[in-house]
Coordinates of C-alpha atoms in Angstrom, one line a residue:
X793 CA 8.0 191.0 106.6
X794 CA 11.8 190.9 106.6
X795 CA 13.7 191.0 109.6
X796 CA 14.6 195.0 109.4
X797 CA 10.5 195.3 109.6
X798 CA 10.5 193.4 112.3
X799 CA 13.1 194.8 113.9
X800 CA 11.7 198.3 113.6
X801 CA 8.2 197.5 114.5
X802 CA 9.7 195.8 117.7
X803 CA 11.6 199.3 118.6
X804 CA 8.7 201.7 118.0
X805 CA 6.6 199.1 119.7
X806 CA 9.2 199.2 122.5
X807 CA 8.8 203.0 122.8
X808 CA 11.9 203.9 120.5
X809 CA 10.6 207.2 118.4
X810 CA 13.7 208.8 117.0
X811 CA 16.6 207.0 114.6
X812 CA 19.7 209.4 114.5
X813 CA 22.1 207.6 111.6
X814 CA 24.2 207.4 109.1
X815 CA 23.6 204.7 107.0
X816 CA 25.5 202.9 104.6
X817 CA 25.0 199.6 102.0
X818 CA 24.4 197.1 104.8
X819 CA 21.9 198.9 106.6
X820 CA 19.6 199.9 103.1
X821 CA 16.9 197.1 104.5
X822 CA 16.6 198.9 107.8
X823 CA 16.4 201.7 105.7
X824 CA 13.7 201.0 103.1
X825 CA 11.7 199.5 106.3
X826 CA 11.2 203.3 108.0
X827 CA 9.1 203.7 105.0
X828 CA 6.3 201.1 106.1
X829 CA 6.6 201.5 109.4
X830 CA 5.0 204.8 111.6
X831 CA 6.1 206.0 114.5
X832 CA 9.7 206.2 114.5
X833 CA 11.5 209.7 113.5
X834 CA 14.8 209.5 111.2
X835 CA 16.9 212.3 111.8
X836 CA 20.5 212.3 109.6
X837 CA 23.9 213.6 110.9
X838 CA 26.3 213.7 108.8
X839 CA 28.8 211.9 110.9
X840 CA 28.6 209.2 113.0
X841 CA 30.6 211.2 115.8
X842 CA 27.7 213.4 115.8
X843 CA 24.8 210.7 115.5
X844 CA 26.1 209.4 118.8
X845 CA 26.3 212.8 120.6
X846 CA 22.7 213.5 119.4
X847 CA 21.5 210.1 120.5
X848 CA 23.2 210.9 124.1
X849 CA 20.8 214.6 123.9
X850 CA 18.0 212.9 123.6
X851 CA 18.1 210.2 125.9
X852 CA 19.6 212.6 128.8
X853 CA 16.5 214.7 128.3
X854 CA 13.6 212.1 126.9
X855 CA 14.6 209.4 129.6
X856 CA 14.1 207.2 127.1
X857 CA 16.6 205.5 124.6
X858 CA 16.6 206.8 120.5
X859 CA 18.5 204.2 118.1
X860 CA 21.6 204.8 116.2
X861 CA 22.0 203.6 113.1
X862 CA 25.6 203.3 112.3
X863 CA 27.7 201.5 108.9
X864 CA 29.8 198.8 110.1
X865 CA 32.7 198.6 112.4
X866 CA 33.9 201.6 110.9
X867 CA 31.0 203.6 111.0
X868 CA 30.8 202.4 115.0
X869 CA 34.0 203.3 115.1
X870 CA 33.6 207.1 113.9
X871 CA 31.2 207.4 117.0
X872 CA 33.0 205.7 119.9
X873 CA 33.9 209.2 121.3
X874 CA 30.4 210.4 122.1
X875 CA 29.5 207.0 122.8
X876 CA 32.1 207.1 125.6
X877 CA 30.8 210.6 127.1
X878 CA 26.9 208.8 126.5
X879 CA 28.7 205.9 129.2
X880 CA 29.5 207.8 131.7
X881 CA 26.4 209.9 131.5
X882 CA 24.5 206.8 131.8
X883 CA 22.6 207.7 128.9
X884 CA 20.0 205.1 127.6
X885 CA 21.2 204.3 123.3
X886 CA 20.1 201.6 121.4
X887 CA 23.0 201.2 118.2
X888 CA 22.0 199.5 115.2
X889 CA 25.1 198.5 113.4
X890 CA 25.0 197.0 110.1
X891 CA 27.2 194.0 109.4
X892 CA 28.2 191.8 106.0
X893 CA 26.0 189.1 105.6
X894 CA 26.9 185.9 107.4
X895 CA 28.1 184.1 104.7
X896 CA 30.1 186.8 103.6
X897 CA 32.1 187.2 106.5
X898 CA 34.9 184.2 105.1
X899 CA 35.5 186.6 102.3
X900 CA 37.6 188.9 104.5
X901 CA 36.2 192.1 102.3
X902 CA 37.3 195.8 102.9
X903 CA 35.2 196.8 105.4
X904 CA 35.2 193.6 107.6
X905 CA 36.2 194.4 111.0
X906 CA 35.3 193.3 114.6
X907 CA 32.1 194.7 115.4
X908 CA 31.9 193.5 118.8
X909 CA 35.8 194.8 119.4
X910 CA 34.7 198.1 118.9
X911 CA 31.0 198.3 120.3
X912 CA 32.5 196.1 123.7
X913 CA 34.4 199.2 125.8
X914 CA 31.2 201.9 125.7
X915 CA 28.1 199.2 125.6
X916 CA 26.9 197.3 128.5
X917 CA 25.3 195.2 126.5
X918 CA 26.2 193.8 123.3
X919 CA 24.8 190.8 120.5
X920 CA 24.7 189.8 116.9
X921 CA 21.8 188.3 115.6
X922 CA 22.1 185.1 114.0
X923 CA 18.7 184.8 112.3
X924 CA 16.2 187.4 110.6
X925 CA 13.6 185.5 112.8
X926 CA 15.5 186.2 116.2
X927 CA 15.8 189.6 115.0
X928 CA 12.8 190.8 116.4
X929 CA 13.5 189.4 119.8
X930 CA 16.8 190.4 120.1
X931 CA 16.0 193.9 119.6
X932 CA 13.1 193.8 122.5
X933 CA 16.1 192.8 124.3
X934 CA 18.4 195.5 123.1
X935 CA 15.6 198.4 124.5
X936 CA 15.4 196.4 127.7
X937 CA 19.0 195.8 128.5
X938 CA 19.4 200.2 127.5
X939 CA 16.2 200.7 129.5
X940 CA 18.5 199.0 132.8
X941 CA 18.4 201.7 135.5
X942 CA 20.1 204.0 135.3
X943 CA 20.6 203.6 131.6
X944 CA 23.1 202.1 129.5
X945 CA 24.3 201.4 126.2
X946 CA 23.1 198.5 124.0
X947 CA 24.2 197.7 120.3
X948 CA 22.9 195.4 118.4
X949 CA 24.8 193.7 115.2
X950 CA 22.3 193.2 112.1
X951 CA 24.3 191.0 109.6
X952 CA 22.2 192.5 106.0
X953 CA 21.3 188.8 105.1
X954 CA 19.5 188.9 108.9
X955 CA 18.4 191.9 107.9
X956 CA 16.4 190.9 104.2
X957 CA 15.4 187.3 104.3
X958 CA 11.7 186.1 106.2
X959 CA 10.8 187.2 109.4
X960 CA 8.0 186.1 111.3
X961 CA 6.2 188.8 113.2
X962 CA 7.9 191.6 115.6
X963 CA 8.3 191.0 119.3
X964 CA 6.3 192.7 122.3
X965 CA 8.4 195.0 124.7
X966 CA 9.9 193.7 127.3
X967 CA 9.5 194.7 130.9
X968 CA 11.2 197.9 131.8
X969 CA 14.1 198.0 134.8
X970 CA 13.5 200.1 137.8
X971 CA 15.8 201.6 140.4
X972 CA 16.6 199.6 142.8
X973 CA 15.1 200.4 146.6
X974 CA 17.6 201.7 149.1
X975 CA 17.7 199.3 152.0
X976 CA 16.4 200.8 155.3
X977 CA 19.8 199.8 157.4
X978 CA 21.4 202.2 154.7
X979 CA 19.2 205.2 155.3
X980 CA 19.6 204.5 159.0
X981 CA 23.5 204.2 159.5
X982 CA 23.5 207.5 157.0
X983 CA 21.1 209.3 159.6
X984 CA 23.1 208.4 162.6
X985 CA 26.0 209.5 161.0
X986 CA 24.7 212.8 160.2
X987 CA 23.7 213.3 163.9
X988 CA 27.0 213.3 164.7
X989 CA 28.1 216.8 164.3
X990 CA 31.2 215.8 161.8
X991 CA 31.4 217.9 158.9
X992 CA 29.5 216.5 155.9
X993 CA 29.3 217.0 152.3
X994 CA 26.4 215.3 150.3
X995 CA 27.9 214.3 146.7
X996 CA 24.7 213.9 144.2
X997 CA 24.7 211.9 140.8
X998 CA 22.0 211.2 138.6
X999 CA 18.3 211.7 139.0
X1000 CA 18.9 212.8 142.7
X1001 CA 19.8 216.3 140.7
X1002 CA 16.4 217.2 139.6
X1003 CA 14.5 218.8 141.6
X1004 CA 12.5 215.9 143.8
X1005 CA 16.2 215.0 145.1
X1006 CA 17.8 218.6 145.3
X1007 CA 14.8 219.5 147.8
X1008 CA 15.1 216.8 149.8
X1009 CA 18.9 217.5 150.1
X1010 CA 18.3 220.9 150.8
X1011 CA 16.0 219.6 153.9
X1012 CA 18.2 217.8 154.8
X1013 CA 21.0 220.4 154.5
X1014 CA 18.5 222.6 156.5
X1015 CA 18.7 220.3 159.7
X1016 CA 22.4 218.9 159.4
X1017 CA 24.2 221.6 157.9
X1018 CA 25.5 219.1 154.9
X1019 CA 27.2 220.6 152.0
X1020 CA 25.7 219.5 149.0
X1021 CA 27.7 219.1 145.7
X1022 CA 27.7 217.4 142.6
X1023 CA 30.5 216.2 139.9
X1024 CA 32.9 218.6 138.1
X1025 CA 30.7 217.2 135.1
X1026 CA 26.9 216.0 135.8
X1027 CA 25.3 214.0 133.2
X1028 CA 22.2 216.6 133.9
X1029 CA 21.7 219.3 136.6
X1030 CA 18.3 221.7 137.2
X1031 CA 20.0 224.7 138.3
X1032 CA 18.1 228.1 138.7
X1033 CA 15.9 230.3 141.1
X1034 CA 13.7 228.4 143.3
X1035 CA 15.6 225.4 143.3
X1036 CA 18.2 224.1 146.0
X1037 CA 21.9 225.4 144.5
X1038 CA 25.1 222.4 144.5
X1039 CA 28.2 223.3 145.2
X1040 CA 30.2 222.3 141.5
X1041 CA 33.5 220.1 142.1
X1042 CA 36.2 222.0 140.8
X1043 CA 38.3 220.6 137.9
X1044 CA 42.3 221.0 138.6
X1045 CA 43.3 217.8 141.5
X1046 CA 44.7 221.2 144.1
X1047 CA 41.3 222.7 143.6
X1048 CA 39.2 219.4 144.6
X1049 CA 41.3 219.1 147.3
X1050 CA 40.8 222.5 148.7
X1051 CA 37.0 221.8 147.9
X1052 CA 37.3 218.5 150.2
X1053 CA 39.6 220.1 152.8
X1054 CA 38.3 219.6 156.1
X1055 CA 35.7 217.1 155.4
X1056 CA 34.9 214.6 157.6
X1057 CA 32.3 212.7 156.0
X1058 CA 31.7 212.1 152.6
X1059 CA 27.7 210.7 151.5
X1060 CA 27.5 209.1 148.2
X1061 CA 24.1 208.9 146.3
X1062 CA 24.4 207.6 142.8
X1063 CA 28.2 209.1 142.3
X1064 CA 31.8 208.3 143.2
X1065 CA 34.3 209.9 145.4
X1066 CA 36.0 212.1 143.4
X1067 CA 38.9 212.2 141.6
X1068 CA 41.6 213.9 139.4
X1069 CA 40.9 214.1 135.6
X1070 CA 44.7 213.6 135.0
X1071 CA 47.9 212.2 136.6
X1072 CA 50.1 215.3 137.2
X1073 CA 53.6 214.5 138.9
X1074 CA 53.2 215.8 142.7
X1075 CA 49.7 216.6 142.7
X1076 CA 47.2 214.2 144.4
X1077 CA 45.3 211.5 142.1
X1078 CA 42.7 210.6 145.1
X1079 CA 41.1 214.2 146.4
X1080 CA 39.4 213.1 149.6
X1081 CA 40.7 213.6 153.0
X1082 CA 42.5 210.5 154.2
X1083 CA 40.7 210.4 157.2
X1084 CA 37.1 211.2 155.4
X1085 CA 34.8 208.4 156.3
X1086 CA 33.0 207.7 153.2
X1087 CA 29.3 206.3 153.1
X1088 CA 26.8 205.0 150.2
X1089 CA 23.2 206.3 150.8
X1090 CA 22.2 204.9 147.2
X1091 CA 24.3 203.5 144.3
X1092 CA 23.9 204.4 141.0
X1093 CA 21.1 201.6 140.5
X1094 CA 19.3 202.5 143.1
X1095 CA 16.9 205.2 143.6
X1096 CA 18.5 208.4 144.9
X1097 CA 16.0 210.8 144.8
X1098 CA 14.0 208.1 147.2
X1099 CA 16.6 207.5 149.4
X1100 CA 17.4 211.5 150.0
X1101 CA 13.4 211.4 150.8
X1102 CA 13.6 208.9 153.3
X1103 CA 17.2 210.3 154.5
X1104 CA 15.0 213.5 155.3
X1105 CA 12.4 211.7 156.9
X1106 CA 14.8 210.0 159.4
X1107 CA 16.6 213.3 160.2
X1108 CA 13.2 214.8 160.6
X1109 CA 14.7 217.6 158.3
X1110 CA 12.9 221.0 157.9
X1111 CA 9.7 221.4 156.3
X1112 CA 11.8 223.9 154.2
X1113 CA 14.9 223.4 152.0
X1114 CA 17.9 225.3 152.1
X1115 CA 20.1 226.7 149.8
X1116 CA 16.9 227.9 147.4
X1117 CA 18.3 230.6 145.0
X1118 CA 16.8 233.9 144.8
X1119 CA 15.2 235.2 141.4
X1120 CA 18.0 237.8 140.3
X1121 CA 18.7 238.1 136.7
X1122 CA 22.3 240.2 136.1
X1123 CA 22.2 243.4 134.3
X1124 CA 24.2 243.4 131.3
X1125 CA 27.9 243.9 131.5
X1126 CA 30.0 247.0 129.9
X1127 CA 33.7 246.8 129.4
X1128 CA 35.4 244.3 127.5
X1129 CA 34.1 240.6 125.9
X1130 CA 35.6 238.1 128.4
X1131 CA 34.5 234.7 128.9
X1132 CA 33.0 236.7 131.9
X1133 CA 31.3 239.1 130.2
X1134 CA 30.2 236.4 127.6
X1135 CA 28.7 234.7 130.2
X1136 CA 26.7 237.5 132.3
X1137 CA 24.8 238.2 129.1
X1138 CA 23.9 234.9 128.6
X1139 CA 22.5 234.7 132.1
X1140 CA 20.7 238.1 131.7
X1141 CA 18.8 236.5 128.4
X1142 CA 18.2 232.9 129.7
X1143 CA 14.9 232.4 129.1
X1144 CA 12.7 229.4 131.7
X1145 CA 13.1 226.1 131.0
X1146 CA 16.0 226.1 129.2
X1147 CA 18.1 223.8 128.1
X1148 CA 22.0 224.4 128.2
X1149 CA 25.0 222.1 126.3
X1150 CA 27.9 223.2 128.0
X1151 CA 31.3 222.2 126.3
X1152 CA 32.9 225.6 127.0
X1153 CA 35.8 224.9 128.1
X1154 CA 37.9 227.1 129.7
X1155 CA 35.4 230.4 128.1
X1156 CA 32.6 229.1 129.1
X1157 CA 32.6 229.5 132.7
X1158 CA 31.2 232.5 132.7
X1159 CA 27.2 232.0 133.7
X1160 CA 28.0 229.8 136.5
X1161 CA 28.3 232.1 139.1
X1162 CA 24.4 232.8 138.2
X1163 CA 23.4 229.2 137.8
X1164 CA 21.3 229.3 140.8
X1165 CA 19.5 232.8 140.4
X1166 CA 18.8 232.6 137.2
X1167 CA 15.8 231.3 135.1
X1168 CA 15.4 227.7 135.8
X1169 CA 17.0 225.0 133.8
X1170 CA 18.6 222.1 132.7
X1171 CA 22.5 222.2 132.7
X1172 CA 23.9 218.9 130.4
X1173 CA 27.9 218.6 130.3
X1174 CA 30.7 216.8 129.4
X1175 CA 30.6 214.0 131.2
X1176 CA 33.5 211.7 129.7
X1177 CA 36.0 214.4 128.5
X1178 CA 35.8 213.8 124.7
X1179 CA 35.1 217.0 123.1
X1180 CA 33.1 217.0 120.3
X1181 CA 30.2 216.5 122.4
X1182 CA 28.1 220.1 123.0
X1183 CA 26.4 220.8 119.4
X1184 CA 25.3 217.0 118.7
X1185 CA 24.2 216.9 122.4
X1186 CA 22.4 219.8 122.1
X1187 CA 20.6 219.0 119.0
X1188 CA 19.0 215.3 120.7
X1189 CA 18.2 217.5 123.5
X1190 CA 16.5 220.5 121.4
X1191 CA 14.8 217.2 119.2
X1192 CA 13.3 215.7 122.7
X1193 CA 12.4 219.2 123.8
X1194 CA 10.8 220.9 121.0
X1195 CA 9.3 223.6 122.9
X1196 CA 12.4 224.6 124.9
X1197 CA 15.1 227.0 124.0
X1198 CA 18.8 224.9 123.4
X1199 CA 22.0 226.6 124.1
X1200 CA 25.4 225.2 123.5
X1201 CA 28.4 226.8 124.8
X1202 CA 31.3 225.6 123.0
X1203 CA 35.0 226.3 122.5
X1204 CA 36.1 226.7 118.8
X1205 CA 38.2 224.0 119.3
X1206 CA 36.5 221.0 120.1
X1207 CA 33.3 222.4 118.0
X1208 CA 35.3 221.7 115.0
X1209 CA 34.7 218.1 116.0
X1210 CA 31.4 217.6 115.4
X1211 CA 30.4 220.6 113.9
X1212 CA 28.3 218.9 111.2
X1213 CA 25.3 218.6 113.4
X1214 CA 24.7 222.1 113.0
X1215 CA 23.7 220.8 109.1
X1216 CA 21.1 218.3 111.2
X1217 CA 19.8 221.5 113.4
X1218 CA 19.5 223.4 109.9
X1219 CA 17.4 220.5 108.7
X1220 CA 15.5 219.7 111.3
X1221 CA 14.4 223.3 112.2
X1222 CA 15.9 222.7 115.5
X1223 CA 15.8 225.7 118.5
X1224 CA 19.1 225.9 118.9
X1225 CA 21.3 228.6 119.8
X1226 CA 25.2 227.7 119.5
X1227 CA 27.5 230.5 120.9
X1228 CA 31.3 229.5 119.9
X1229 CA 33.9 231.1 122.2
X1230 CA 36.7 231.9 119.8
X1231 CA 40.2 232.0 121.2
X1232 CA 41.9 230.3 118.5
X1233 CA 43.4 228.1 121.0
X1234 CA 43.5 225.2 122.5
X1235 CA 43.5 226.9 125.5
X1236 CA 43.0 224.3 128.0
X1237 CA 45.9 222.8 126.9
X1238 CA 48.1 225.9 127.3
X1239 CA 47.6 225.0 130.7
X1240 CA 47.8 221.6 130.8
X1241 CA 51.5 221.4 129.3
X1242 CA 52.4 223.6 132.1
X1243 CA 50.9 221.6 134.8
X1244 CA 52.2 218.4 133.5
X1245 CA 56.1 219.1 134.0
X1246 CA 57.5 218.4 130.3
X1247 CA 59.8 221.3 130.8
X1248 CA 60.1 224.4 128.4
X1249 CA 58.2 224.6 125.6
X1250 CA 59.4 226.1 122.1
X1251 CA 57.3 227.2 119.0
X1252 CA 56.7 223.9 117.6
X1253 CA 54.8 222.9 120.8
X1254 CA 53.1 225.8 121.4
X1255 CA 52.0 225.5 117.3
X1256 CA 50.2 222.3 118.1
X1257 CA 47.8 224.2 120.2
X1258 CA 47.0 227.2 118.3
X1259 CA 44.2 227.5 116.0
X1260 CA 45.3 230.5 114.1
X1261 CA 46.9 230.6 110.1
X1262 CA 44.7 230.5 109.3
X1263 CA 41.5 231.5 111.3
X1264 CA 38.3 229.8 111.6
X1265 CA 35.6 231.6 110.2
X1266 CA 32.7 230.3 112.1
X1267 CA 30.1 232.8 110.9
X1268 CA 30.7 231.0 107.2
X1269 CA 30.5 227.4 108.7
X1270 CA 27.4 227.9 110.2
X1271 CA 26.4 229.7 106.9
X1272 CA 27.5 226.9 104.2
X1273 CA 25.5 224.8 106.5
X1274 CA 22.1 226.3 106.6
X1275 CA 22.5 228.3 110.2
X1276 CA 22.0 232.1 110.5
X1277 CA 25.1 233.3 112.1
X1278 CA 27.2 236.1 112.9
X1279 CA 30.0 237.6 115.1
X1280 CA 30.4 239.7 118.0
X1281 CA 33.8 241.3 119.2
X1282 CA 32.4 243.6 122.0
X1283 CA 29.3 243.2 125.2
X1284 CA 27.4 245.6 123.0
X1285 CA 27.0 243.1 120.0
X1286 CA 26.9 240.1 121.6
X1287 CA 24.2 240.9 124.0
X1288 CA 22.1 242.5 120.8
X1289 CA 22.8 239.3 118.9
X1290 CA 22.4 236.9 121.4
X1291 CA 19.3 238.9 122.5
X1292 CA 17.7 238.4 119.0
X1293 CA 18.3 234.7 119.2
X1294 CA 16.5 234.2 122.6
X1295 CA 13.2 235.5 121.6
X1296 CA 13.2 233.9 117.9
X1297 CA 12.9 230.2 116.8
X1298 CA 15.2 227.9 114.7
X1299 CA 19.0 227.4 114.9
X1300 CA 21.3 230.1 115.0
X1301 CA 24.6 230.6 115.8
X1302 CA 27.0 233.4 117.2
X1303 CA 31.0 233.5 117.3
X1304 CA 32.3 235.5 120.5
X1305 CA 35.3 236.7 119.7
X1306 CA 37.7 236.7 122.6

């Protein structure tokens, strides 16, 4: 047994079932390993950019981490965007990342880099084996550190000659982190607080917005008359009819403050006070009232959707929640295709338990003025701000949910960033539905360079935002890479095409054309 054997049978054996990589020379041990070793899945992407995204799919929805196998500091380095968005989504990853051999490293060759320079900002845990008989050990470790509540990145360096040479057996799993208990003077000062008439707004991160947590905020709600909201982009969010609705934090810095206005006290579980996305001159960075008194019911290592329990019990909230949305599926629209047309079909079709990968930008708002009648079901988004992130996020999600329908909403223009993973949903036989909202733009920055004050701009500006001459042709992407796809320029089309897609299997794609 070599150390690459080891290492694998220590990740399966850690509970690690899926490998999304892209390997490359240095990893070729790891590689020729998966074939005497059962129980771990290898699903290729054909960049790393999307590798990471899938790997941060998966574990939002599995709970669990999958590996990455990645080529060097390089290869790392082609997924550090997703890895970012999978940090701030808290996501449980384990990286592989190939190295030179040890000894090689005084050579200085082409593809030497610093490993741990570029694996250090998005992991929260980070080693280099030294040994193909630590390697086992170290990657029991690597599952445990990713496993630490509420999830985190770990990356592992495997130097190839760590890699090949003897190993001695692979090493047991480790013991698995769990939240953190929310101390009873916390749940107490939070209740007396809420007793005191102020007006109150519950902000909810993390597994306090699945369903456990919403219903005990909506109890809690019931009795205080809390508002309950969540981030402008949750990690993961079960939205739908017959579960307790969240207020959505607006995106511009005016709009969060007008959201806040008027609140007196702000209740933290698992989340931060929130925050503008940018700098803009004149316009507020910090959104909450001055005068807000802000409280922690749980961090996020603790456990939220306990403490909301408890938080109930000391309120003595009502038996029933409020805030539970009504089953009421939208007709479909007539008129125009608008991003808010776009999105009442989408709604209408919805079917249970779905799954939805939202990067659409400024189109893609449409649905969420239904999220909390419609069918019920799992909203992911884009947590760090690095597009790129909806199709590869979608297609973990649809591989650690086989049996649900995947949507992704995404804007042309950030779906050209990863849109490789659509080959991988092709491949895979993947239930994924991708609708692209096509307004050859940029558009969210046609708003941006507005807002920011850089004065007037001229054509060359406005050229660096605009995605026409010549024209994306999205139907032929998906096409030349193995997903059915076509286009839809009016209501009537889209919801036929769309329609079709919702009540068939396998990966499909449809380009709305705004």
């Amino acid at each position: 047994m070599n150390g690459a054997e080891s290492l694998l049978r220590t990740l399966v054996g850690s509970g690690v079932e899926v490998c999304f990589g892209n390997p490359g020379t240095s990893e070729m041990h790891f590689v020729a390993a998966l074939d005497r070793v059962d129980g771990m899945r290898t699903v290729l992407g054909l960049f790393e950019g999307a590798v990471t995204g899938m790997a941060d799919g998966y574990g939002r929805m599995a709970e669990k981490p999958a590996a990455t196998l990645l080529h060097l500091g390089p290869g790392l380095a082609n997924g550090l965007a997703n890895l970012h968005n999978a940090r701030r989504a808290a996501t449980p990853i384990v990286n592989i990342v190939g190295d030179h051999a040890t000894y090689h490293a005084q050579y200085d060759a082409p593809l030497a880099s610093d490993v741990h320079g570029f694996a250090r900002p998005v992991s929260g845990w980070v080693h280099s084996s030294a040994s193909a008989r630590t390697v086992a050990a170290d990657g029991a470790r690597a599952v445990q550190a990713a496993l630490q509540y509420p999830g985190q990145i770990a990356t592992l360096i495997l130097p190839a000659d760590t890699a090949w040479m003897e190993a001695d057996h692979p090493a047991p799993a480790l013991p698995r982190s769990m939240a953190a208990t929310v101390s009873t003077e916390a749940i107490d000062q939070v209740a007396a607080s809420l007793k005191s008439g102020r007006k109150t707004m519950l902000l909810i991160r993390g597994a306090a917005l699945r369903e456990a947590g919403l219903n005990a905020a909506g109890r809690i709600s019931a009795t205080t008359g809390a508002r309950i909201a969540c981030d402008t982009f949750a990690p993961r969010c079960q939205r739908g009819a017959g579960r307790v609705a969240v207020e959505r934090i607006p995106y511009f810095a005016e709009q969060i403050v007008e959201f806040m206005k008027g609140t007196e006290q702000l209740i933290l579980v698992g989340a931060s006070p929130p925050v503008s996305f940018f700098a803009y001159p004149n316009k507020p960075s910090w959104c909450t009232p001055a005068d807000c008194k802000i409280s922690y019911l749980a961090h996020a290592h603790e456990d939220g959707p306990a403490a909301l329990e408890a938080l109930a019990d000391a309120v003595k909230a009502a038996r029933q929640p409020l805030h539970v949305g009504a089953s009421s599926r939208p007709d479909i629209p007539t008129g125009p295709l608008t991003p808010e047309t776009a999105g009442q079909v989408v709604a209408h079709f919805l079917p249970d338990n779905a799954i939805i990968s939202d990067e659409g930008a400024t189109a893609g708002g449409g649905m969420h003025r239904f999220a909390a009648t419609i069918a019920p079901h799992d909203h992911l988004a884009l947590t760090g701000g690095a597009i790129g992130q909806g199709i590869p996020v979608a297609t973990g999600a649809a591989v650690a949910c086989p049996d649900r329908k995947v949507i992704c909403l995404h804007g042309d223009g950030g779906a050209m960033y990863t849109l490789q993973a659509l080959w991988t949903q092709a491949r895979e036989s993947l239930d994924v539905t991708t609708v692209i909202f096509a307004n050859r733009s940029y558009a969210i920055l046609n708003i941006e360079l507005a807002r920011v004050g850089a004065g007037k701009a001229g054509p060359k500006a406005f050229s660096m935002l605009d995605l026409h001459n010549p024209v994306l042709d999205w139907v032929k992407l998906a096409s030349g890479m193995g997903v059915e796809a076509s286009r839809a320029g009016t209501v009537e089309e889209f919801a036929s095409q769309f329609g079709s897609a919702m009540k068939n299997r396998g990966p499909r794609l449809v380009e709305v054309v705004l």
